Amino acid sequence: MLLLHATNRKNCPPGWVNSIRERVTRASHQALTAWIPPRLALVRRLGLAVLCLAPLSAYGLEHQDFTLENGLRVILVREPKAPVVLSEVWYRVGSVDEVEGKTGLSHMLEHMMFQGTPKVPSGEFHRLVGRNGGEDNASTSYDFTCYYIKLASDRAELALRLEADRMRHLSLRDEEFHPENQVVQEERRMRTDADPTGRFLEKFLAKAYGTHPYGRPVIGWMTDIQHFTTDDLRTWYQRYYVPNNAVLVLVGDLELEPMAQQVRRHFADIPAAPPVVPTVLPAYQPPALAVAPIGSAEPGPTEAQRLEIADKAVTLPVWYSGYPVPTLLTEGREDVFALDVLATILGGGSSSRLYQKLVMERGLAVSVAAHYGGYGRSWELLTVSASPPSTDNEDALAPPVDGHGGPPVAPPERSGASAGVTGVEALPLIEQIVQQEVLRLTQEPVSERELQRAKNGMIAQHVFGRDSIHELASEIGLLSLNGLDWVALVEGYPQKIAEVRAEDVQRVAARYLRPEQRIVGVLKP
């Protein structure tokens, strides 16, 4: 379910939450479809009061969850699998908070957060972390900006010192800003402007979301990036980078009470700012509950809902589609778990319907995926994507890996009219089969065996995700930032998924995967 919306400053370690929306504008389609997001539960809203002072247990996790007088939410989780501690600071600001003419400002400030304070000069932040055997990174998204530092547990206080310092004393000088602004411009050129898939997906999202802020690239439009000033950044920093607009998460080999004392020592004297007024986003308008069954005679996307781009630089065509769906924070939130299961059945891995049909049986695609987020501030897209084999690559149909790191799985003999169809010629057949499988979901309940297989995989992924402190910290931080209860996430997700019935999957398919609501994008040579 979880599709996070972020753009990274450097390569992220395993488990670090990355944006699909922004990432697809700067990464290959194969990398996009290979990424399998973690799952989140529907959880109750949570106020910013002191939640607990004594350790509590959630799925065996010892933790403290409290709020300082200046409004900083602090969550400490003891997870002593290895002698390391991960610190993450989450700020409630992202590209949705920007205005036209200033797109990409949040991402630009993310870069500048590493460019020095009076105590830690430009370039010294990374050197300090590196000299202490650690690593650091940052991520900007539509809905948030997040910074992390991972260090050995006996060096964890360094992370607190560095984060508290730049939360309060960022320099933002022209001599650091101008070269870093050039870095961001080059980042956009390399990951979007010079990448045909990146250009296509940026246009696809802009068309799908229209005037909604999710239709703007997180990195920003080039003309806006080129006209930023340090005054723009300083205003943004002073408004949003304040303790009462942030969540601090520490996970790893730590002692709860001593770590809480260290947090108070470094952060308690940072003054609170006036409350941040949340950005008002377009409300989700769910389709009517009483809908006629989707039939094959119903029209597909209108001309306004279709985007076709021919690009000489394209070597591997892409077929892409999206359906507007609710999230945990919008009307229709009661359908989130069923939509999560639906996406898994449709295109979530090598046992999914589309993978079996398009890759294994028909040989029409080399990659296929269905992705669903579920917790954005506003409505989002459930996407389905596929890439056909290249016309000049005989190895494109090589036996696929089994999806669990095992040996290649020998595909069955392919036959029929689609056998040997590759490249652009495969795109109409891919679209036809996707439409057929979506229609089938609306007309027939999935079998109990198929439903249970999908749910078992989702629950297993959720449980095994606990092995990564990056994934655990990121889940906790994101949910907490959105006002959702992370304890309910950890404890309740398996049960919520287990409760999804075949008729629930059929119901949400009929309600949301309607052809008149779909947008289709095609990228071809």
Coordinates of C-alpha atoms in Angstrom, one line a residue:
M1 CA 0.0 0.0 0.0
L2 CA 2.6 2.5 1.1
L3 CA 3.8 4.6 -1.8
L4 CA 5.9 7.4 -0.4
H5 CA 6.5 10.6 -2.3
A6 CA 10.1 11.7 -2.1
T7 CA 13.2 12.8 -4.0
N8 CA 16.5 11.8 -2.6
R9 CA 19.7 13.8 -2.2
K10 CA 21.9 10.7 -2.3
N11 CA 21.4 7.0 -2.7
C12 CA 19.2 5.7 0.1
P13 CA 19.9 2.6 2.1
P14 CA 17.5 -0.3 2.0
G15 CA 14.2 0.4 3.6
W16 CA 14.5 4.2 3.4
V17 CA 11.1 5.5 2.2
N18 CA 11.2 6.9 -1.3
S19 CA 8.7 8.7 -3.4
I20 CA 7.1 6.9 -6.2
R21 CA 5.6 10.0 -7.7
E22 CA 8.8 11.9 -7.8
R23 CA 11.0 8.9 -8.3
V24 CA 9.3 7.9 -11.4
T25 CA 10.2 11.2 -13.0
R26 CA 13.8 10.4 -12.5
A27 CA 14.3 6.7 -12.6
S28 CA 13.9 3.9 -15.1
H29 CA 10.5 2.3 -15.5
Q30 CA 12.0 -1.1 -14.6
A31 CA 13.3 0.4 -11.3
L32 CA 9.9 1.7 -10.6
T33 CA 8.0 -1.5 -11.2
A34 CA 10.6 -3.5 -9.2
W35 CA 10.1 -1.5 -6.1
I36 CA 7.7 -3.2 -3.6
P37 CA 6.4 -0.8 -1.0
P38 CA 5.7 -1.6 2.6
R39 CA 2.2 -2.0 3.9
L40 CA 0.4 0.3 6.3
A41 CA -2.7 -0.2 8.4
L42 CA -5.7 2.1 8.7
V43 CA -5.2 3.6 12.1
R44 CA -6.9 6.1 14.4
R45 CA -5.9 9.8 14.6
L46 CA -3.5 10.8 17.3
G47 CA -3.2 14.1 19.2
L48 CA 0.1 15.6 20.1
A49 CA -0.2 15.1 23.8
V50 CA 2.2 13.2 26.0
L51 CA 1.4 9.6 25.2
C52 CA 3.5 7.7 27.6
L53 CA 6.5 8.2 29.9
A54 CA 7.0 4.5 30.8
P55 CA 8.0 2.0 28.1
L56 CA 5.1 0.4 26.3
S57 CA 5.0 -2.7 24.1
A58 CA 3.8 -2.9 20.5
Y59 CA 4.5 -6.2 18.8
G60 CA 7.4 -6.6 21.3
L61 CA 8.7 -3.0 20.8
E62 CA 9.8 -1.1 23.8
H63 CA 9.1 2.6 23.2
Q64 CA 8.5 6.0 24.6
D65 CA 6.2 8.5 22.8
F66 CA 6.1 12.1 24.2
T67 CA 5.9 15.7 23.1
L68 CA 8.2 18.5 24.4
E69 CA 6.8 21.8 25.6
N70 CA 7.9 23.4 22.3
G71 CA 5.7 21.0 20.4
L72 CA 8.3 18.6 19.1
R73 CA 6.9 15.0 19.0
V74 CA 9.5 12.4 20.0
I75 CA 9.3 8.7 19.5
L76 CA 12.0 6.4 20.8
V77 CA 12.0 2.7 20.0
R78 CA 14.4 0.2 21.5
E79 CA 15.4 -2.4 18.8
P80 CA 18.7 -3.9 19.8
K81 CA 19.3 -6.2 16.8
A82 CA 22.6 -4.4 16.1
P83 CA 24.6 -1.8 17.9
V84 CA 23.3 1.1 15.8
V85 CA 20.8 3.9 16.2
L86 CA 18.8 5.6 13.4
S87 CA 17.7 9.2 13.9
E88 CA 15.0 10.6 11.6
V89 CA 13.5 14.1 11.7
W90 CA 10.3 14.6 9.8
Y91 CA 9.0 18.1 8.9
R92 CA 5.3 18.6 7.8
V93 CA 6.2 20.5 4.6
G94 CA 6.5 19.3 1.1
S95 CA 5.8 20.4 -2.4
V96 CA 2.0 20.5 -1.8
D97 CA 2.7 23.5 0.4
E98 CA 4.4 25.5 -2.4
V99 CA 2.7 27.9 -4.8
E100 CA 3.0 28.4 -8.5
G101 CA 6.3 30.2 -9.3
K102 CA 8.0 28.6 -6.3
T103 CA 7.8 24.9 -7.1
G104 CA 10.7 22.9 -5.8
L105 CA 11.4 25.2 -2.8
S106 CA 11.1 22.4 -0.3
H107 CA 13.6 20.3 -2.2
M108 CA 16.0 23.2 -2.6
L109 CA 15.9 23.8 1.2
E110 CA 16.6 20.1 1.7
H111 CA 19.9 20.6 -0.1
M112 CA 20.7 23.7 1.8
M113 CA 20.2 21.9 5.2
F114 CA 23.6 20.4 4.6
Q115 CA 25.3 23.6 3.8
G116 CA 26.3 24.8 7.2
T117 CA 25.5 26.6 10.5
P118 CA 27.8 28.8 12.5
K119 CA 28.9 25.8 14.5
V120 CA 29.1 23.3 11.7
P121 CA 30.5 25.0 8.5
S122 CA 29.5 24.0 5.0
G123 CA 30.7 20.4 4.2
E124 CA 31.4 19.6 7.8
F125 CA 28.1 17.8 8.4
H126 CA 28.9 14.9 6.1
R127 CA 32.5 14.8 7.3
L128 CA 31.5 14.6 11.0
V129 CA 29.0 11.8 10.3
G130 CA 31.5 9.9 8.1
R131 CA 34.4 10.2 10.6
N132 CA 32.1 8.6 13.2
G133 CA 31.3 5.7 10.9
G134 CA 27.8 6.8 10.0
E135 CA 25.7 7.7 7.1
D136 CA 23.1 10.4 6.4
N137 CA 20.6 11.3 3.8
A138 CA 17.4 13.3 3.2
S139 CA 14.2 13.0 1.2
T140 CA 11.7 15.6 0.0
S141 CA 8.2 14.6 -1.0
Y142 CA 4.8 16.0 -1.8
D143 CA 3.7 15.8 1.8
F144 CA 6.9 15.9 4.0
T145 CA 10.6 16.4 4.2
C146 CA 12.7 13.9 6.2
Y147 CA 16.4 13.7 7.3
Y148 CA 18.1 10.7 8.7
I149 CA 21.5 9.9 10.4
K150 CA 22.6 6.4 11.3
L151 CA 25.4 5.9 13.7
A152 CA 26.8 3.4 16.1
S153 CA 24.8 3.4 19.3
D154 CA 27.6 4.9 21.4
R155 CA 27.7 7.9 18.9
A156 CA 24.0 8.5 18.7
E157 CA 24.1 11.8 20.6
L158 CA 26.0 13.3 17.6
A159 CA 22.9 12.9 15.5
L160 CA 20.9 14.8 18.1
R161 CA 23.4 17.6 18.2
L162 CA 23.6 18.0 14.5
E163 CA 19.8 17.9 13.9
A164 CA 19.1 20.4 16.7
D165 CA 21.7 22.8 15.5
R166 CA 20.4 22.9 11.9
M167 CA 16.8 23.1 13.1
R168 CA 17.7 26.4 14.8
H169 CA 20.8 27.9 13.2
L170 CA 20.9 27.2 9.4
S171 CA 23.1 29.8 7.8
L172 CA 21.6 30.1 4.3
R173 CA 24.3 32.2 2.7
D174 CA 24.6 33.2 -1.0
E175 CA 28.0 31.7 -1.3
E176 CA 26.7 28.2 -0.5
F177 CA 23.3 28.7 -2.2
H178 CA 24.4 29.6 -5.7
P179 CA 26.6 26.5 -6.4
E180 CA 24.0 24.2 -4.7
N181 CA 21.3 25.7 -6.9
Q182 CA 23.3 24.7 -9.9
V183 CA 23.5 21.2 -8.4
V184 CA 19.7 21.0 -8.2
Q185 CA 19.4 22.3 -11.8
E186 CA 21.7 19.6 -13.0
E187 CA 19.8 17.0 -11.0
R188 CA 16.6 18.0 -12.8
R189 CA 18.3 17.8 -16.2
M190 CA 19.9 14.4 -15.5
R191 CA 16.9 12.7 -13.9
T192 CA 14.0 14.3 -15.8
D193 CA 14.8 16.5 -18.7
A194 CA 17.4 14.1 -20.2
D195 CA 15.4 10.9 -19.4
P196 CA 12.5 10.1 -21.8
T197 CA 10.8 8.0 -19.2
G198 CA 11.2 10.8 -16.6
R199 CA 9.8 13.4 -19.0
F200 CA 6.8 11.1 -19.9
L201 CA 5.9 10.3 -16.3
E202 CA 6.1 14.0 -15.3
K203 CA 3.6 14.8 -18.0
F204 CA 1.5 11.9 -17.1
L205 CA 1.1 13.0 -13.5
A206 CA 0.5 16.6 -14.5
K207 CA -2.3 15.5 -16.8
A208 CA -3.7 13.0 -14.2
Y209 CA -3.8 15.5 -11.3
G210 CA -4.5 18.7 -13.3
T211 CA -4.3 21.7 -11.0
H212 CA -3.8 19.6 -7.9
P213 CA -0.4 20.1 -6.2
Y214 CA 0.4 16.4 -6.8
G215 CA 0.6 17.3 -10.5
R216 CA 3.7 19.4 -9.9
P217 CA 7.1 17.8 -9.7
V218 CA 8.6 17.7 -6.3
I219 CA 12.0 18.9 -7.7
G220 CA 10.1 21.8 -9.2
W221 CA 10.0 23.3 -12.7
M222 CA 13.4 24.5 -14.0
T223 CA 12.3 28.2 -14.4
D224 CA 11.3 28.3 -10.8
I225 CA 14.5 26.6 -9.6
Q226 CA 16.6 29.2 -11.5
H227 CA 14.9 32.1 -9.8
F228 CA 15.1 31.0 -6.2
T229 CA 16.8 33.4 -3.7
T230 CA 18.1 32.9 -0.2
D231 CA 15.3 35.1 1.0
D232 CA 12.8 32.6 -0.4
L233 CA 14.6 29.8 1.5
R234 CA 14.9 31.7 4.7
T235 CA 11.1 32.4 4.8
W236 CA 10.4 28.8 4.1
Y237 CA 12.8 27.6 6.8
Q238 CA 11.5 30.0 9.4
R239 CA 7.9 29.0 8.7
Y240 CA 8.2 25.2 8.6
Y241 CA 11.4 24.1 10.2
V242 CA 10.2 24.6 13.8
P243 CA 9.8 22.0 16.6
N244 CA 6.0 22.2 16.6
N245 CA 6.0 21.2 13.0
A246 CA 8.3 18.2 13.3
V247 CA 8.6 14.6 14.6
L248 CA 11.8 13.1 15.8
V249 CA 12.1 9.3 15.6
L250 CA 15.0 7.3 17.0
V251 CA 15.1 3.5 16.5
G252 CA 17.8 1.1 17.4
D253 CA 20.1 -0.1 20.2
L254 CA 19.2 2.6 22.8
E255 CA 18.2 2.9 26.4
L256 CA 14.9 4.8 26.5
E257 CA 15.2 7.1 29.5
P258 CA 18.8 8.1 29.0
M259 CA 18.0 8.8 25.3
A260 CA 14.9 10.9 26.3
Q261 CA 17.1 13.0 28.6
Q262 CA 19.6 13.6 25.7
V263 CA 16.7 14.6 23.4
R264 CA 15.5 17.1 26.0
R265 CA 19.0 18.5 26.5
H266 CA 19.4 19.2 22.8
F267 CA 15.9 20.2 21.6
A268 CA 13.9 21.5 24.6
D269 CA 15.2 25.1 24.4
I270 CA 14.4 25.5 20.7
P271 CA 11.5 28.0 20.7
A272 CA 8.2 27.0 19.2
A273 CA 6.8 29.1 16.4
P274 CA 3.2 30.1 15.6
P275 CA 1.2 27.1 14.5
V276 CA 1.6 26.1 10.9
V277 CA -1.7 26.5 9.0
P278 CA -2.2 23.3 7.0
T279 CA -2.4 23.7 3.2
V280 CA -6.0 23.2 2.0
L281 CA -5.9 20.5 -0.7
P282 CA -8.7 19.6 -3.2
A283 CA -11.2 17.2 -1.5
Y284 CA -11.6 13.7 -2.9
Q285 CA -14.9 13.2 -4.6
P286 CA -15.6 9.4 -4.4
P287 CA -17.8 7.9 -7.1
A288 CA -21.4 7.2 -6.2
L289 CA -21.8 4.1 -4.1
A290 CA -24.6 2.7 -6.3
V291 CA -22.9 2.1 -9.6
A292 CA -23.9 0.0 -12.6
P293 CA -21.7 -3.0 -13.3
I294 CA -18.8 -2.2 -15.5
G295 CA -19.5 -3.8 -18.9
S296 CA -17.3 -4.3 -21.9
A297 CA -19.5 -2.0 -23.9
E298 CA -18.7 1.0 -21.7
P299 CA -16.3 3.6 -23.2
G300 CA -12.6 3.7 -22.3
P301 CA -10.7 6.9 -21.6
T302 CA -11.8 9.9 -23.5
E303 CA -9.2 11.9 -25.6
A304 CA -8.8 14.2 -22.6
Q305 CA -7.9 11.2 -20.4
R306 CA -5.2 9.8 -22.7
L307 CA -1.5 10.8 -23.2
E308 CA 0.5 9.4 -26.0
I309 CA 4.1 10.5 -26.5
A310 CA 6.5 9.4 -29.3
D311 CA 10.2 10.0 -28.4
K312 CA 13.2 9.1 -30.5
A313 CA 15.3 8.5 -27.4
V314 CA 12.9 5.7 -26.1
T315 CA 14.4 2.2 -26.3
L316 CA 11.7 0.5 -24.2
P317 CA 8.0 1.5 -24.6
V318 CA 5.9 2.0 -21.5
W319 CA 2.2 1.6 -20.9
Y320 CA 0.8 3.3 -17.8
S321 CA -2.6 3.9 -16.3
G322 CA -4.0 5.4 -13.2
Y323 CA -7.3 5.5 -11.3
P324 CA -8.2 8.2 -8.6
V325 CA -8.6 6.5 -5.2
P326 CA -9.0 7.6 -1.6
T327 CA -6.4 7.5 1.2
L328 CA -6.4 7.1 4.9
L329 CA -6.9 10.9 5.2
T330 CA -9.8 11.3 2.8
E331 CA -13.4 10.3 2.4
G332 CA -13.5 6.7 1.4
R333 CA -10.8 5.7 3.9
E334 CA -12.8 2.6 4.8
D335 CA -11.9 1.1 1.4
V336 CA -8.1 1.5 1.8
F337 CA -7.4 -2.1 2.9
A338 CA -9.5 -3.6 0.2
L339 CA -7.8 -1.4 -2.4
D340 CA -4.5 -2.6 -1.0
V341 CA -5.4 -6.2 -1.5
L342 CA -6.9 -5.5 -4.9
A343 CA -3.6 -3.9 -6.1
T344 CA -1.7 -7.0 -4.9
I345 CA -4.0 -9.4 -6.7
L346 CA -3.9 -7.3 -9.9
G347 CA -0.2 -6.6 -10.2
G348 CA 1.7 -7.1 -6.9
G349 CA 4.5 -9.6 -7.8
S350 CA 5.1 -12.7 -9.9
S351 CA 1.9 -14.5 -8.7
S352 CA -0.4 -11.6 -9.6
R353 CA -2.9 -11.8 -12.4
L354 CA -1.3 -9.3 -14.8
Y355 CA 2.2 -10.8 -14.3
Q356 CA 0.9 -14.3 -15.0
K357 CA -1.1 -13.2 -18.0
L358 CA 1.2 -10.6 -19.6
V359 CA 4.7 -12.0 -18.8
M360 CA 4.3 -15.7 -18.2
E361 CA 1.5 -16.7 -20.5
R362 CA 1.5 -14.2 -23.4
G363 CA 5.1 -12.9 -23.4
L364 CA 3.8 -9.4 -24.0
A365 CA 5.7 -7.7 -21.2
V366 CA 9.0 -7.9 -19.4
S367 CA 7.7 -6.0 -16.3
V368 CA 4.3 -5.3 -14.9
A369 CA 3.1 -3.8 -11.6
A370 CA 0.2 -2.3 -9.8
H371 CA 1.0 0.4 -7.1
Y372 CA -1.2 1.9 -4.4
G373 CA -0.2 4.4 -1.7
G374 CA -3.0 5.0 0.8
Y375 CA -1.9 7.7 3.1
G376 CA -1.3 10.9 1.1
R377 CA -2.8 14.1 2.4
S378 CA -5.2 14.1 -0.5
W379 CA -6.5 11.6 -3.1
E380 CA -4.0 9.8 -5.2
L381 CA -3.7 7.3 -8.1
L382 CA -3.7 3.5 -8.1
T383 CA -1.4 2.9 -11.0
V384 CA -0.9 -0.1 -13.4
S385 CA 2.2 -0.2 -15.6
A386 CA 3.9 -2.5 -18.0
S387 CA 6.8 -2.6 -20.5
P388 CA 6.8 -4.8 -23.5
P389 CA 10.0 -6.6 -24.6
S390 CA 12.3 -4.7 -27.0
T391 CA 12.0 -5.6 -30.6
D392 CA 15.8 -6.0 -31.0
N393 CA 16.5 -7.9 -27.8
E394 CA 16.2 -11.7 -28.1
D395 CA 17.0 -12.0 -24.4
A396 CA 14.1 -9.9 -23.4
L397 CA 12.0 -12.9 -22.7
A398 CA 14.5 -14.7 -20.6
P399 CA 13.1 -16.8 -17.8
P400 CA 12.1 -14.6 -14.9
V401 CA 13.2 -15.0 -11.3
D402 CA 10.7 -16.5 -9.0
G403 CA 10.2 -13.2 -7.0
H404 CA 11.8 -14.5 -3.8
G405 CA 15.4 -14.6 -4.8
G406 CA 15.3 -18.1 -6.1
P407 CA 16.4 -19.6 -9.4
P408 CA 14.7 -18.6 -12.6
V409 CA 11.2 -19.9 -13.3
A410 CA 10.8 -21.6 -16.7
P411 CA 7.9 -19.9 -18.4
P412 CA 5.3 -22.1 -20.3
E413 CA 5.3 -22.3 -24.0
R414 CA 3.6 -19.2 -25.4
S415 CA 1.1 -19.5 -28.2
G416 CA -1.7 -17.6 -29.9
A417 CA -1.9 -14.4 -31.8
S418 CA 0.3 -12.5 -29.3
A419 CA 3.2 -15.0 -29.4
G420 CA 6.4 -13.1 -30.5
V421 CA 4.7 -9.6 -30.4
T422 CA 7.2 -7.1 -29.0
G423 CA 7.8 -3.4 -28.7
V424 CA 5.1 -0.9 -29.8
E425 CA 3.0 -3.7 -31.4
A426 CA 2.4 -5.2 -27.9
L427 CA 1.0 -2.0 -26.4
P428 CA -2.6 -2.3 -27.6
L429 CA -2.6 -6.0 -26.5
I430 CA -1.3 -5.0 -23.1
E431 CA -4.0 -2.4 -22.7
Q432 CA -6.7 -4.8 -23.8
I433 CA -5.6 -7.5 -21.3
V434 CA -5.4 -5.0 -18.5
Q435 CA -8.9 -3.9 -19.2
Q436 CA -10.1 -7.5 -19.3
E437 CA -8.5 -8.3 -16.0
V438 CA -9.9 -5.1 -14.4
L439 CA -13.4 -6.0 -15.7
R440 CA -13.0 -9.5 -14.4
L441 CA -12.3 -8.1 -10.9
T442 CA -15.5 -6.1 -11.0
Q443 CA -17.7 -9.0 -12.2
E444 CA -16.3 -12.0 -10.4
P445 CA -15.2 -12.4 -6.8
V446 CA -11.7 -13.7 -6.5
S447 CA -11.3 -17.3 -5.3
E448 CA -10.6 -17.9 -1.7
R449 CA -7.2 -19.5 -2.6
E450 CA -6.1 -16.4 -4.6
L451 CA -7.3 -14.0 -1.9
Q452 CA -5.5 -15.9 0.9
R453 CA -2.3 -16.1 -1.1
A454 CA -2.3 -12.3 -1.6
K455 CA -3.1 -11.6 2.0
N456 CA -0.5 -14.0 3.3
G457 CA 2.2 -12.3 1.2
M458 CA 1.1 -8.8 2.4
I459 CA 1.1 -9.8 6.0
A460 CA 4.5 -11.6 5.7
Q461 CA 6.0 -8.4 4.1
H462 CA 4.7 -6.3 6.9
V463 CA 6.1 -8.7 9.6
F464 CA 9.5 -9.1 7.9
G465 CA 9.7 -5.3 7.5
R466 CA 10.3 -5.2 11.2
D467 CA 13.8 -6.5 10.6
S468 CA 14.8 -3.2 9.1
I469 CA 15.2 -0.2 11.5
H470 CA 15.0 2.0 8.4
E471 CA 11.6 0.7 7.4
L472 CA 10.3 0.7 11.0
A473 CA 11.5 4.2 11.7
S474 CA 10.1 5.5 8.4
E475 CA 6.6 3.9 9.0
I476 CA 6.5 5.4 12.5
G477 CA 7.6 8.8 11.3
L478 CA 5.3 9.1 8.4
L479 CA 2.2 7.9 10.2
S480 CA 2.9 10.1 13.2
L481 CA 3.4 13.1 11.0
N482 CA 0.0 12.5 9.4
G483 CA -1.7 12.3 12.8
L484 CA -2.0 8.5 12.7
D485 CA -1.2 6.0 15.5
W486 CA 1.9 4.0 14.6
V487 CA 1.2 1.5 17.4
A488 CA -2.2 0.7 15.8
L489 CA -0.2 0.3 12.5
V490 CA 2.1 -2.3 13.9
E491 CA -0.6 -4.2 15.9
G492 CA -3.6 -3.8 13.6
Y493 CA -2.4 -4.2 10.0
P494 CA -2.4 -8.0 9.8
Q495 CA -5.8 -8.2 11.2
K496 CA -7.2 -5.5 8.9
I497 CA -5.8 -7.3 5.9
A498 CA -7.1 -10.7 7.1
E499 CA -10.6 -9.2 7.4
V500 CA -10.8 -8.2 3.7
R501 CA -13.3 -10.5 1.9
A502 CA -13.6 -11.4 -1.8
E503 CA -16.8 -9.3 -2.0
D504 CA -14.9 -6.3 -0.6
V505 CA -12.3 -6.6 -3.4
Q506 CA -15.0 -6.8 -6.0
R507 CA -16.9 -3.9 -4.5
V508 CA -13.9 -1.5 -4.6
A509 CA -12.9 -2.6 -8.0
A510 CA -16.4 -1.7 -9.3
R511 CA -16.5 1.6 -7.4
Y512 CA -13.0 2.9 -8.3
L513 CA -11.6 1.1 -11.4
R514 CA -14.1 2.6 -13.7
P515 CA -13.1 3.3 -17.3
E516 CA -14.4 6.8 -17.4
Q517 CA -12.2 7.7 -14.5
R518 CA -9.0 6.2 -15.8
I519 CA -6.1 8.0 -17.5
V520 CA -3.8 6.1 -19.8
G521 CA -0.3 7.0 -20.9
V522 CA 1.8 5.5 -23.6
L523 CA 5.4 6.2 -24.3
K524 CA 6.9 4.8 -27.5
P525 CA 9.8 5.4 -29.9

